[in-house]
Coordinates of C-alpha atoms in Angstrom, one line a residue:
M1030 CA 94.0 -137.5 45.9
M1031 CA 92.1 -140.0 47.0
G1032 CA 90.7 -141.3 50.1
F1033 CA 88.4 -143.6 51.6
A1034 CA 86.3 -143.3 54.8
G1035 CA 85.8 -146.6 55.1
P1036 CA 83.4 -149.5 52.4
S1037 CA 81.6 -148.2 49.7
D1038 CA 77.4 -149.1 48.9
N1039 CA 78.3 -148.9 45.3
L1040 CA 81.8 -149.4 43.7
R1041 CA 80.9 -147.9 40.6
Q1042 CA 79.8 -144.2 42.2
T1043 CA 82.6 -144.1 44.1
L1044 CA 84.9 -144.8 41.0
R1045 CA 83.3 -142.0 39.3
E1046 CA 84.3 -139.8 42.4
A1047 CA 87.8 -141.2 42.7
T1048 CA 88.8 -140.6 38.9
A1049 CA 86.6 -137.4 38.2
N1050 CA 89.4 -135.2 38.3
A1051 CA 91.6 -137.6 36.0
H1052 CA 88.5 -138.8 34.2
D1053 CA 88.2 -134.7 33.0
L1054 CA 91.8 -134.2 32.3
L1055 CA 91.6 -137.3 29.4
D1056 CA 88.4 -136.0 27.9
G1057 CA 90.1 -132.5 27.8
T1058 CA 93.8 -133.5 27.0
M1059 CA 92.7 -136.2 24.1
R1060 CA 90.5 -133.3 22.5
A1061 CA 93.4 -131.0 22.7
A1062 CA 95.9 -133.5 21.4
S1063 CA 93.5 -134.8 18.8
G1064 CA 90.2 -133.8 17.8
W1065 CA 88.0 -135.0 15.5
S1066 CA 87.0 -131.9 13.7
T1067 CA 89.2 -133.3 10.5
L1068 CA 90.0 -136.0 8.7
E1069 CA 93.2 -135.9 9.6
D1070 CA 92.8 -134.7 13.2
Y1071 CA 90.4 -137.9 13.5
A1072 CA 93.2 -140.7 12.1
H1073 CA 95.6 -138.6 15.1
F1074 CA 93.1 -139.6 17.3
L1075 CA 93.1 -143.0 16.0
S1076 CA 96.6 -143.5 16.5
L1077 CA 96.5 -142.0 20.1
Q1078 CA 94.1 -144.7 20.8
Y1079 CA 95.5 -147.7 19.5
A1080 CA 98.7 -146.9 20.8
A1081 CA 98.0 -146.3 24.3
R1082 CA 95.4 -148.9 24.1
V1083 CA 97.2 -151.7 23.3
P1084 CA 99.1 -152.7 26.2
V1085 CA 96.4 -151.9 28.5
E1086 CA 94.2 -154.9 27.1
A1087 CA 97.7 -156.7 26.5
W1088 CA 97.8 -156.4 30.7
L1089 CA 94.1 -157.3 31.1
E1090 CA 94.6 -160.5 28.5
A1091 CA 97.3 -161.5 30.8
S1092 CA 96.1 -160.9 34.0
A1093 CA 92.2 -160.5 34.7
P1094 CA 90.1 -162.9 34.9
D1095 CA 88.0 -164.1 31.9
D1096 CA 84.6 -162.6 33.2
L1097 CA 86.6 -159.0 33.5
C1098 CA 88.7 -159.1 30.2
P1099 CA 87.0 -156.5 28.0
P1100 CA 86.8 -157.5 24.4
P1101 CA 90.0 -155.8 22.6
Q1102 CA 89.5 -153.2 20.3
S1103 CA 92.9 -152.2 19.2
T1104 CA 92.2 -154.5 16.2
L1105 CA 88.6 -152.7 15.3
I1106 CA 91.1 -149.5 16.0
A1107 CA 93.7 -151.0 13.3
E1108 CA 90.9 -151.5 10.8
D1109 CA 90.0 -147.6 10.8
L1110 CA 93.5 -146.7 10.6
D1111 CA 94.0 -149.2 7.6
Q1112 CA 90.2 -147.4 5.6
L1113 CA 91.9 -144.1 5.9
G1114 CA 95.1 -145.4 5.0
C1115 CA 97.2 -144.5 7.4
K1116 CA 100.1 -147.1 9.2
L1117 CA 99.5 -148.3 12.8
P1118 CA 101.9 -146.8 15.4
K1119 CA 103.9 -148.4 17.9
P1120 CA 102.3 -149.6 21.1
H1121 CA 103.3 -147.5 23.7
A1122 CA 105.2 -148.6 26.6
R1123 CA 104.7 -151.7 28.4
F1124 CA 101.1 -150.9 31.0
E1125 CA 100.8 -152.7 34.4
P1126 CA 98.8 -150.8 36.8
K1127 CA 100.8 -150.1 40.9
G1128 CA 97.6 -150.3 42.8
V1129 CA 99.0 -153.4 45.1
A1130 CA 102.4 -151.6 46.0
H1131 CA 100.7 -148.4 47.0
T1132 CA 98.1 -150.0 49.5
G1133 CA 100.3 -152.3 50.4
A1134 CA 97.6 -154.8 50.3
R1135 CA 98.5 -158.5 49.8
R1136 CA 98.6 -160.0 46.7
D1137 CA 95.9 -163.0 46.3
D1138 CA 93.2 -163.6 44.1
E1139 CA 90.9 -161.1 45.4
T1140 CA 93.4 -158.4 45.0
A1141 CA 93.6 -159.4 41.7
R1142 CA 90.3 -159.1 40.4
C1143 CA 90.1 -155.7 42.3
E1144 CA 93.3 -154.3 40.0
A1145 CA 91.6 -156.4 36.9
L1146 CA 87.4 -154.2 37.8
G1147 CA 89.4 -150.6 38.0
A1148 CA 91.1 -151.4 35.2
A1149 CA 88.2 -153.0 33.2
W1150 CA 85.7 -150.3 34.3
V1151 CA 87.6 -147.4 32.2
L1152 CA 88.0 -149.0 29.0
A1153 CA 84.5 -150.3 29.1
G1154 CA 83.0 -146.9 30.7
S1155 CA 85.2 -145.3 27.7
A1156 CA 82.7 -146.9 25.3
L1157 CA 79.7 -144.5 26.5
G1158 CA 81.4 -141.2 25.6
N1159 CA 82.9 -143.2 22.1
R1160 CA 78.8 -142.7 21.4
S1161 CA 79.0 -139.3 21.8
I1162 CA 82.4 -138.9 19.7
L1163 CA 80.7 -141.2 17.3
A1164 CA 77.8 -139.1 16.5
E1165 CA 80.5 -135.6 16.7
V1166 CA 82.5 -137.8 14.3
R1167 CA 79.4 -138.5 11.4
R1168 CA 78.5 -134.7 11.9
T1169 CA 81.6 -133.5 11.1
A1170 CA 82.1 -136.4 8.0
Q1171 CA 78.5 -135.4 6.4
A1172 CA 80.0 -131.2 6.9
N1173 CA 83.0 -131.9 4.7
G1174 CA 81.6 -133.9 2.2
A1175 CA 82.2 -137.5 3.2
K1176 CA 79.5 -140.0 3.4
D1177 CA 80.9 -141.3 6.5
W1178 CA 84.6 -141.7 8.0
P1179 CA 85.3 -145.2 9.3
T1180 CA 84.2 -145.6 13.0
R1181 CA 84.6 -149.5 14.2
F1182 CA 86.0 -148.4 17.3
L1183 CA 83.4 -145.4 18.1
G1184 CA 80.5 -147.5 17.0
D1185 CA 81.9 -151.5 18.8
P1186 CA 79.0 -153.3 20.4
A1187 CA 80.9 -155.6 21.9
M1188 CA 82.5 -153.0 24.3
L1189 CA 79.0 -152.1 25.4
E1190 CA 77.5 -155.4 25.8
F1191 CA 80.7 -155.9 28.4
W1192 CA 79.6 -153.1 29.9
K1193 CA 76.6 -154.0 30.9
R1194 CA 77.4 -157.1 32.2
L1195 CA 80.5 -155.3 34.6
R1196 CA 77.8 -152.8 35.5
I1197 CA 76.4 -155.5 37.8
E1198 CA 79.2 -156.2 39.8
L1199 CA 80.1 -152.4 40.2
E1200 CA 76.6 -151.7 41.5
N1201 CA 77.5 -153.8 44.3
G1202 CA 79.3 -152.8 47.3
A1203 CA 83.0 -153.3 48.3
E1204 CA 85.0 -153.2 51.1
M1205 CA 87.4 -150.4 51.8
E1206 CA 90.8 -152.4 50.5
A1207 CA 88.7 -153.4 47.6
V1208 CA 87.7 -149.9 46.4
E1209 CA 91.0 -148.4 47.0
V1210 CA 92.7 -151.2 44.7
A1211 CA 90.1 -150.8 42.3
S1212 CA 90.7 -146.8 42.2
L1213 CA 94.2 -146.9 42.2
A1214 CA 94.3 -149.3 39.3
A1215 CA 91.4 -147.1 37.4
S1216 CA 93.4 -144.0 38.3
H1217 CA 96.5 -145.3 36.8
V1218 CA 94.8 -146.4 33.3
F1219 CA 93.7 -142.7 33.2
E1220 CA 97.4 -141.6 33.5
H1221 CA 99.0 -143.5 31.1
F1222 CA 96.3 -142.5 28.4
I1223 CA 97.0 -138.4 29.4
E1224 CA 100.8 -139.2 29.3
H1225 CA 100.3 -140.7 25.8
A1226 CA 98.3 -138.0 24.8
Q1227 CA 100.4 -135.3 26.0
A1228 CA 103.5 -137.2 24.7
P1229 CA 105.2 -134.9 21.7
P1230 CA 104.3 -136.2 18.3
G1231 CA 107.3 -139.1 17.5

């Protein structure tokens, strides 16, 4: 479980350490639940991403300061699924992190910013992993005799640009309470995606 001895000199590194297990579990769970070794698997991967991502994006849109609101990617996933001839899945349950309740922190603008920062870090950081998946998807498509599969989501340049801006703030120091709130919010995003990937179909 997470525990913090004091303030952080680098919030990005602290978030990585605090959520390493959840991050690894999500990677393994998502690959096991969907993968991208066939076109059908890839479509399932996109469907899982769409259904889990929509409520997180909605929460950030409603709660995050403008500079911490990532560019929405669910619309890109919808375009990819449409090109594959797939119906959009029903979005997952409503998302809201419980960091403040868990830490006992007083609800104020700074606490809200820390929550948004933790959640935005997860979505923005996933764009880095998406680049690796993109390379795999392209190789798989070619191996299956296809020129290409739709990859608007995996190849989204807007999220990478957002990540570059976010990284500046993440590599600053932070007080212990801010670190804990941001880390718990990030953990809840990971848990949200993991629960959805592990849920039985339908």
